[in-house]
């Protein structure tokens, strides 16, 4: 500051003093610009926080999460966490699709097994009806015999019912699956 108050003695000192004075003015102007930018950033940050709070309240009130990221948190798309989270969500979605296909496959296998069981059950019932009719004929013929008739005819070998196949425990019908067995 003492150098600026002295009078220049040479032309070179005059030129340097002029340049120094110009640079001092430029510095003051730049400080003003930076101060203005900082104040606008502070105002923008306050506005963004207020709007973010309003948006979070609105999304919470609506009750469902929207957007590509779970949790409804807006983030800068250059953060590694965001890309990792998106990758994990995509892997989870693929895994869910595979599980859905496996459930559908198990349900179809169960349906085939139940159809085979039903066919076997019908055949068993037909067999048992035929055996019972034949036994009733034998009993009727036995009753027509004079006493002492001997032993009453036995019913014979009726086939016992097989238990119905149980539904796979881990197969759960989704809303978009039409599972009705």
Coordinates of N, CA and C in Angstrom, one line a residue:
X1 N 0.8 -1.2 0.0 CA 0.0 0.0 0.0 C 0.9 1.3 0.0
X2 N 2.0 1.2 0.6 CA 2.9 2.4 0.7 C 3.5 2.6 -0.7
X3 N 3.7 1.6 -1.5 CA 4.2 1.8 -2.9 C 3.2 2.5 -3.8
X4 N 2.0 2.3 -3.6 CA 0.9 2.9 -4.4 C 0.8 4.4 -4.1
X5 N 1.2 4.8 -2.9 CA 1.1 6.2 -2.5 C 2.2 7.1 -3.1
X6 N 3.3 6.5 -3.4 CA 4.5 7.2 -3.9 C 4.3 7.6 -5.4
X7 N 4.9 8.7 -5.8 CA 4.8 9.1 -7.2 C 5.9 8.4 -7.9
X8 N 5.5 7.9 -9.1 CA 6.5 7.2 -9.9 C 7.5 8.1 -10.5
X9 N 8.8 7.7 -10.6 CA 9.8 8.6 -11.1 C 10.2 8.3 -12.5
X10 N 10.0 7.1 -13.0 CA 10.3 6.8 -14.4 C 9.1 6.3 -15.1
X11 N 9.2 6.3 -16.4 CA 8.1 5.8 -17.3 C 7.8 4.4 -17.0
X12 N 8.8 3.6 -16.7 CA 8.5 2.2 -16.4 C 7.7 2.0 -15.2
X13 N 8.1 2.8 -14.1 CA 7.3 2.8 -12.9 C 5.9 3.2 -13.1
X14 N 5.7 4.2 -14.0 CA 4.4 4.7 -14.3 C 3.5 3.6 -14.9
X15 N 4.1 2.9 -15.9 CA 3.4 1.8 -16.6 C 3.1 0.7 -15.6
X16 N 4.0 0.4 -14.7 CA 3.8 -0.7 -13.7 C 2.7 -0.3 -12.7
X17 N 2.7 1.0 -12.3 CA 1.7 1.5 -11.4 C 0.3 1.5 -12.0
X18 N 0.3 1.8 -13.3 CA -1.0 1.8 -14.0 C -1.5 0.3 -14.1
X19 N -0.6 -0.6 -14.4 CA -1.0 -2.0 -14.5 C -1.4 -2.5 -13.1
X20 N -0.7 -2.1 -12.1 CA -1.1 -2.6 -10.7 C -2.5 -2.0 -10.4
X21 N -2.7 -0.8 -10.7 CA -4.0 -0.2 -10.4 C -5.1 -0.9 -11.2
X22 N -4.9 -1.2 -12.4 CA -5.9 -1.9 -13.3 C -6.1 -3.3 -12.7
X23 N -5.1 -4.0 -12.3 CA -5.3 -5.4 -11.7 C -6.0 -5.3 -10.3
X24 N -5.8 -4.2 -9.6 CA -6.5 -4.1 -8.3 C -8.0 -3.9 -8.6
X25 N -8.3 -3.1 -9.6 CA -9.7 -2.9 -9.9 C -10.3 -4.2 -10.4
X26 N -9.6 -5.0 -11.2 CA -10.1 -6.3 -11.7 C -10.3 -7.2 -10.6
X27 N -9.4 -7.2 -9.6 CA -9.6 -8.1 -8.4 C -10.8 -7.7 -7.6
X28 N -11.0 -6.4 -7.5 CA -12.2 -6.0 -6.7 C -13.5 -6.4 -7.5
X29 N -13.5 -6.2 -8.8 CA -14.6 -6.6 -9.6 C -14.9 -8.1 -9.5
X30 N -13.8 -9.0 -9.6 CA -13.9 -10.4 -9.5 C -14.5 -10.8 -8.1
X31 N -14.0 -10.1 -7.1 CA -14.5 -10.4 -5.7 C -16.0 -10.2 -5.6
X32 N -16.4 -9.1 -6.3 CA -17.9 -8.8 -6.3 C -18.6 -9.9 -7.0
X33 N -18.1 -10.3 -8.2 CA -18.8 -11.4 -9.0 C -18.8 -12.7 -8.1
X34 N -17.7 -13.1 -7.5 CA -17.7 -14.3 -6.7 C -18.7 -14.2 -5.5
X35 N -18.7 -13.0 -4.9 CA -19.7 -12.8 -3.8 C -21.1 -13.0 -4.3
X36 N -21.4 -12.4 -5.5 CA -22.8 -12.5 -6.1 C -23.1 -14.0 -6.4
X37 N -22.1 -14.7 -7.0 CA -22.3 -16.1 -7.3 C -22.6 -17.0 -6.0
X38 N -21.8 -16.7 -5.0 CA -22.0 -17.4 -3.7 C -23.3 -17.2 -3.1
X39 N -23.8 -15.9 -3.2 CA -25.1 -15.6 -2.6 C -26.2 -16.3 -3.4
X40 N -26.0 -16.3 -4.8 CA -27.1 -17.0 -5.6 C -27.1 -18.5 -5.3
X41 N -25.9 -19.1 -5.1 CA -25.8 -20.5 -4.8 C -26.5 -20.8 -3.5
X42 N -26.3 -19.9 -2.5 CA -26.9 -20.1 -1.2 C -28.4 -20.1 -1.3
X43 N -28.9 -19.1 -2.1 CA -30.4 -19.0 -2.3 C -30.9 -20.2 -3.1
X44 N -30.2 -20.6 -4.1 CA -30.7 -21.8 -4.8 C -30.7 -23.0 -3.9
X45 N -29.7 -23.2 -3.1 CA -29.6 -24.3 -2.2 C -30.8 -24.3 -1.2
X46 N -31.1 -23.2 -0.7 CA -32.3 -23.1 0.2 C -33.6 -23.4 -0.5
X47 N -33.7 -22.9 -1.8 CA -34.9 -23.3 -2.6 C -35.0 -24.8 -2.8
X48 N -33.9 -25.3 -3.2 CA -33.8 -26.8 -3.6 C -34.2 -27.6 -2.3
X49 N -33.7 -27.2 -1.2 CA -34.0 -28.0 0.0 C -35.5 -27.9 0.4
X50 N -36.0 -26.7 0.2 CA -37.5 -26.5 0.5 C -38.3 -27.3 -0.5
X51 N -38.0 -27.3 -1.8 CA -38.7 -28.0 -2.8 C -38.5 -29.5 -2.6
X52 N -37.3 -29.9 -2.2 CA -37.0 -31.4 -2.0 C -37.9 -31.9 -0.8
X53 N -38.0 -31.1 0.2 CA -38.8 -31.4 1.4 C -40.3 -31.6 1.0
X54 N -40.8 -30.6 0.2 CA -42.2 -30.7 -0.3 C -42.4 -31.9 -1.1
X55 N -41.4 -32.2 -2.0 CA -41.6 -33.4 -2.9 C -41.5 -34.7 -2.1
X56 N -40.7 -34.7 -1.1 CA -40.6 -35.9 -0.2 C -41.9 -36.1 0.5
X57 N -42.5 -35.0 1.0 CA -43.7 -35.1 1.7 C -44.8 -35.6 0.8
X58 N -44.8 -35.1 -0.5 CA -45.9 -35.5 -1.4 C -45.7 -37.0 -1.8
X59 N -44.5 -37.4 -2.0 CA -44.3 -38.8 -2.4 C -44.6 -39.7 -1.2
X60 N -44.3 -39.3 0.0 CA -44.7 -40.1 1.2 C -46.2 -40.2 1.3
X61 N -46.8 -39.1 1.0 CA -48.3 -39.1 1.1 C -48.9 -40.0 0.1
X62 N -48.3 -40.0 -1.1 CA -48.9 -40.8 -2.2 C -48.7 -42.3 -1.9
X63 N -47.7 -42.7 -1.1 CA -47.6 -44.0 -0.6 C -46.9 -45.0 -1.5
X64 N -46.4 -44.5 -2.6 CA -45.6 -45.4 -3.5 C -44.3 -44.7 -4.0
X65 N -43.3 -45.5 -4.2 CA -42.0 -45.0 -4.6 C -42.0 -44.9 -6.2
X66 N -41.5 -43.9 -6.7 CA -41.4 -43.7 -8.1 C -40.0 -43.5 -8.5
X67 N -39.7 -43.7 -9.8 CA -38.3 -43.4 -10.3 C -37.5 -44.7 -10.4
X68 N -36.3 -44.6 -10.8 CA -35.4 -45.7 -11.0 C -34.8 -46.2 -9.7
X69 N -34.7 -45.3 -8.7 CA -34.1 -45.8 -7.5 C -35.1 -46.0 -6.4
X70 N -34.9 -47.1 -5.7 CA -35.7 -47.3 -4.5 C -35.5 -46.3 -3.5
X71 N -36.5 -46.1 -2.7 CA -36.3 -45.1 -1.6 C -36.7 -43.7 -2.0
X72 N -36.9 -43.4 -3.3 CA -37.3 -42.1 -3.7 C -36.2 -41.1 -3.5
X73 N -35.0 -41.4 -3.3 CA -34.0 -40.4 -3.1 C -33.4 -40.0 -4.4
X74 N -33.4 -38.7 -4.7 CA -32.8 -38.2 -5.9 C -31.3 -38.0 -5.6
X75 N -30.5 -38.5 -6.6 CA -29.0 -38.4 -6.4 C -28.4 -38.0 -7.7
X76 N -27.2 -37.5 -7.6 CA -26.4 -37.1 -8.8 C -26.1 -38.4 -9.5
X77 N -26.3 -38.4 -10.8 CA -26.1 -39.7 -11.6 C -24.7 -40.1 -11.8
X78 N -23.7 -39.3 -11.3 CA -22.3 -39.7 -11.5 C -21.8 -40.4 -10.3
X79 N -22.6 -40.5 -9.2 CA -22.1 -41.2 -8.0 C -22.0 -42.7 -8.3
X80 N -21.0 -43.4 -7.8 CA -20.8 -44.8 -8.0 C -21.9 -45.6 -7.3
X81 N -22.4 -45.0 -6.1 CA -23.4 -45.7 -5.4 C -24.7 -45.8 -6.2
X82 N -25.0 -44.8 -7.0 CA -26.2 -44.8 -7.8 C -26.1 -46.0 -8.8
X83 N -25.0 -46.0 -9.5 CA -24.8 -47.1 -10.5 C -24.8 -48.5 -9.9
X84 N -24.2 -48.6 -8.8 CA -24.2 -49.9 -8.1 C -25.7 -50.3 -7.7
X85 N -26.4 -49.3 -7.2 CA -27.8 -49.5 -6.7 C -28.7 -49.9 -7.9
X86 N -28.5 -49.2 -9.0 CA -29.3 -49.6 -10.2 C -28.9 -51.0 -10.7
X87 N -27.6 -51.3 -10.7 CA -27.2 -52.6 -11.1 C -27.8 -53.7 -10.2
X88 N -27.8 -53.5 -8.9 CA -28.4 -54.4 -8.0 C -29.9 -54.6 -8.2
X89 N -30.5 -53.5 -8.5 CA -32.0 -53.5 -8.8 C -32.3 -54.3 -10.0
X90 N -31.4 -54.1 -11.1 CA -31.7 -54.9 -12.3 C -31.4 -56.4 -12.1
X91 N -30.4 -56.7 -11.3 CA -30.1 -58.1 -11.0 C -31.2 -58.7 -10.2
X92 N -31.8 -57.9 -9.3 CA -32.9 -58.4 -8.5 C -34.1 -58.6 -9.4
X93 N -34.3 -57.7 -10.3 CA -35.5 -57.9 -11.2 C -35.3 -59.2 -12.1
X94 N -34.1 -59.4 -12.6 CA -33.8 -60.6 -13.3 C -34.1 -61.9 -12.5
X95 N -33.6 -61.8 -11.2 CA -33.8 -62.9 -10.3 C -35.2 -63.2 -10.1
X96 N -36.0 -62.1 -9.9 CA -37.5 -62.3 -9.7 C -38.1 -62.9 -10.9
X97 N -37.7 -62.5 -12.1 CA -38.3 -63.1 -13.3 C -37.9 -64.6 -13.4
X98 N -36.7 -65.0 -13.0 CA -36.3 -66.4 -13.0 C -37.1 -67.2 -12.0
X99 N -37.3 -66.6 -10.8 CA -38.1 -67.3 -9.8 C -39.6 -67.4 -10.3
X100 N -40.1 -66.4 -11.0 CA -41.5 -66.5 -11.5 C -41.6 -67.6 -12.5
X101 N -40.6 -67.7 -13.4 CA -40.6 -68.8 -14.4 C -40.5 -70.2 -13.7
X102 N -39.7 -70.3 -12.7 CA -39.6 -71.5 -11.9 C -40.9 -71.9 -11.3
X103 N -41.6 -70.9 -10.7 CA -42.9 -71.2 -10.0 C -43.9 -71.6 -11.1
X104 N -43.9 -71.0 -12.2 CA -44.8 -71.4 -13.3 C -44.5 -72.8 -13.7
X105 N -43.2 -73.1 -13.9 CA -42.9 -74.5 -14.3 C -43.3 -75.5 -13.2
X106 N -43.1 -75.2 -11.9 CA -43.6 -76.1 -10.9 C -45.1 -76.3 -10.8
X107 N -45.8 -75.2 -11.1 CA -47.3 -75.3 -11.1 C -47.7 -76.1 -12.3
X108 N -47.0 -76.0 -13.4 CA -47.4 -76.8 -14.6 C -47.1 -78.3 -14.3
X109 N -45.9 -78.6 -13.7 CA -45.6 -79.9 -13.3 C -46.6 -80.5 -12.4
X110 N -47.1 -79.7 -11.4 CA -48.1 -80.1 -10.4 C -49.4 -80.4 -11.1
X111 N -49.8 -79.6 -12.1 CA -51.0 -79.8 -12.8 C -50.9 -81.1 -13.6
X112 N -49.8 -81.4 -14.2 CA -49.6 -82.7 -14.9 C -49.7 -83.8 -14.0
X113 N -49.1 -83.7 -12.8 CA -49.1 -84.8 -11.8 C -50.6 -85.0 -11.3
X114 N -51.3 -83.9 -11.1 CA -52.7 -84.0 -10.6 C -53.6 -84.7 -11.7
X115 N -53.3 -84.3 -12.9 CA -54.1 -84.9 -14.0 C -53.9 -86.4 -14.1
X116 N -52.6 -86.8 -14.0 CA -52.3 -88.3 -13.9 C -52.9 -89.0 -12.7
X117 N -52.9 -88.3 -11.6 CA -53.5 -88.9 -10.4 C -55.0 -89.0 -10.6
X118 N -55.7 -88.0 -11.2 CA -57.1 -88.1 -11.5 C -57.4 -89.3 -12.4
X119 N -56.6 -89.5 -13.4 CA -56.8 -90.6 -14.3 C -56.7 -91.9 -13.6
X120 N -55.7 -92.0 -12.8 CA -55.5 -93.2 -11.9 C -56.7 -93.4 -11.0
X121 N -57.2 -92.3 -10.4 CA -58.3 -92.4 -9.5 C -59.6 -92.9 -10.2
X122 N -59.8 -92.4 -11.4 CA -61.0 -92.8 -12.1 C -60.9 -94.3 -12.5
X123 N -59.7 -94.7 -12.9 CA -59.5 -96.2 -13.2 C -59.7 -97.0 -11.9
X124 N -59.2 -96.5 -10.8 CA -59.4 -97.3 -9.5 C -60.9 -97.4 -9.2
X125 N -61.6 -96.3 -9.3 CA -63.0 -96.3 -9.0 C -63.8 -97.3 -9.9
X126 N -63.4 -97.3 -11.2 CA -64.1 -98.2 -12.2 C -63.8 -99.6 -11.8
X127 N -62.5 -99.9 -11.4 CA -62.1 -101.2 -11.0 C -62.9 -101.7 -9.7
X128 N -63.0 -100.8 -8.8 CA -63.7 -101.1 -7.5 C -65.2 -101.3 -7.8
X129 N -65.8 -100.5 -8.6 CA -67.2 -100.7 -9.0 C -67.4 -102.1 -9.6
X130 N -66.5 -102.5 -10.5 CA -66.6 -103.8 -11.2 C -66.4 -104.9 -10.2
X131 N -65.5 -104.8 -9.3 CA -65.2 -105.8 -8.3 C -66.4 -105.9 -7.4
X132 N -67.0 -104.8 -7.0 CA -68.2 -104.8 -6.1 C -69.4 -105.4 -6.7
X133 N -69.6 -105.1 -8.0 CA -70.7 -105.7 -8.8 C -70.6 -107.2 -8.8
X134 N -69.4 -107.7 -9.1 CA -69.1 -109.1 -9.2 C -69.3 -109.8 -7.9
X135 N -68.9 -109.1 -6.8 CA -69.1 -109.6 -5.4 C -70.5 -109.7 -5.1
X136 N -71.3 -108.7 -5.5 CA -72.7 -108.7 -5.2 C -73.4 -109.9 -5.9
X137 N -73.0 -110.2 -7.1 CA -73.5 -111.3 -7.9 C -73.2 -112.6 -7.1
X138 N -72.0 -112.7 -6.6 CA -71.6 -113.9 -5.9 C -72.4 -114.1 -4.6
X139 N -72.6 -112.9 -3.9 CA -73.4 -113.0 -2.7 C -74.8 -113.4 -3.0
X140 N -75.4 -112.8 -4.0 CA -76.8 -113.2 -4.4 C -76.9 -114.7 -4.7
X141 N -75.9 -115.2 -5.5 CA -75.8 -116.6 -5.8 C -75.7 -117.4 -4.5
X142 N -74.9 -117.0 -3.6 CA -74.7 -117.7 -2.3 C -76.0 -117.7 -1.5
X143 N -76.7 -116.6 -1.5 CA -78.0 -116.5 -0.7 C -79.0 -117.5 -1.3
X144 N -78.9 -117.8 -2.6 CA -79.9 -118.7 -3.2 C -79.6 -120.2 -2.9
X145 N -78.4 -120.4 -2.5 CA -78.0 -121.8 -2.1 C -78.8 -122.3 -0.9
X146 N -79.1 -123.6 -0.8 CA -79.8 -124.0 0.4 C -78.8 -124.0 1.6
X147 N -79.4 -123.9 2.8 CA -78.6 -123.9 4.0 C -78.1 -125.3 4.4
X148 N -77.0 -125.5 4.9 CA -75.9 -124.7 5.2 C -75.2 -124.3 3.9
X149 N -74.9 -123.1 3.7 CA -74.4 -122.5 2.5 C -72.8 -122.5 2.5
X150 N -72.2 -122.5 3.6 CA -70.8 -122.3 3.7 C -70.4 -120.9 3.9
X151 N -69.2 -120.6 3.7 CA -68.8 -119.2 3.9 C -69.3 -118.2 2.9
X152 N -69.6 -117.1 3.4 CA -70.1 -116.0 2.5 C -68.9 -115.5 1.7
X153 N -69.1 -115.2 0.4 CA -68.0 -114.7 -0.4 C -67.4 -113.4 0.1
X154 N -66.1 -113.3 0.0 CA -65.4 -112.1 0.4 C -65.4 -111.1 -0.7
X155 N -65.3 -109.8 -0.3 CA -65.4 -108.7 -1.2 C -64.3 -108.7 -2.2
X156 N -63.1 -109.1 -1.8 CA -62.0 -109.2 -2.7 C -61.0 -108.0 -2.5
X157 N -60.2 -107.9 -3.5 CA -59.1 -106.9 -3.4 C -59.6 -105.6 -4.1
X158 N -60.1 -104.7 -3.2 CA -60.4 -103.4 -3.7 C -59.1 -102.5 -3.7
X159 N -59.0 -101.7 -4.7 CA -57.8 -100.9 -4.7 C -58.0 -99.7 -3.8
X160 N -57.0 -99.4 -3.0 CA -57.1 -98.2 -2.1 C -56.7 -96.9 -2.8
X161 N -57.3 -95.9 -2.3 CA -57.1 -94.6 -3.0 C -55.7 -94.1 -2.7
X162 N -55.0 -93.6 -3.7 CA -53.7 -93.0 -3.5 C -53.9 -91.5 -3.0
X163 N -53.1 -91.0 -2.2 CA -53.2 -89.6 -1.7 C -53.0 -88.7 -2.9
X164 N -53.8 -87.6 -2.9 CA -53.6 -86.6 -3.9 C -52.3 -85.9 -3.7
X165 N -51.6 -85.7 -4.8 CA -50.3 -85.0 -4.7 C -50.4 -83.7 -4.1
X166 N -49.4 -83.4 -3.2 CA -49.5 -82.1 -2.5 C -48.9 -81.0 -3.3
X167 N -49.5 -79.8 -3.2 CA -49.1 -78.7 -3.9 C -47.7 -78.3 -3.4
X168 N -46.8 -77.9 -4.3 CA -45.4 -77.5 -3.9 C -45.5 -76.3 -2.9
X169 N -44.9 -76.4 -1.8 CA -45.0 -75.4 -0.7 C -44.4 -74.1 -1.1
X170 N -43.4 -74.1 -2.0 CA -42.8 -72.8 -2.3 C -43.4 -72.1 -3.5
X171 N -44.5 -72.7 -4.0 CA -45.2 -72.0 -5.2 C -46.3 -71.1 -4.6
X172 N -46.1 -69.8 -4.8 CA -47.1 -68.9 -4.4 C -47.6 -68.1 -5.6
X173 N -48.9 -68.0 -5.8 CA -49.4 -67.3 -6.9 C -49.3 -65.8 -6.8
X174 N -48.7 -65.2 -7.8 CA -48.6 -63.7 -7.9 C -49.9 -63.1 -8.4
X175 N -50.0 -61.8 -8.3 CA -51.2 -61.2 -8.8 C -51.4 -61.3 -10.3
X176 N -50.2 -61.3 -11.0 CA -50.3 -61.4 -12.5 C -50.2 -62.9 -12.9
X177 N -50.0 -63.8 -12.0 CA -50.1 -65.2 -12.3 C -51.5 -65.7 -12.2
X178 N -52.0 -66.5 -13.1 CA -53.3 -67.0 -13.0 C -53.2 -68.5 -12.6
X179 N -53.0 -68.7 -11.3 CA -52.8 -70.0 -10.7 C -54.1 -70.4 -10.0
X180 N -54.8 -71.4 -10.6 CA -56.0 -71.9 -9.9 C -56.0 -73.4 -10.1
X181 N -55.5 -74.1 -9.1 CA -55.4 -75.5 -9.2 C -56.4 -76.1 -8.2

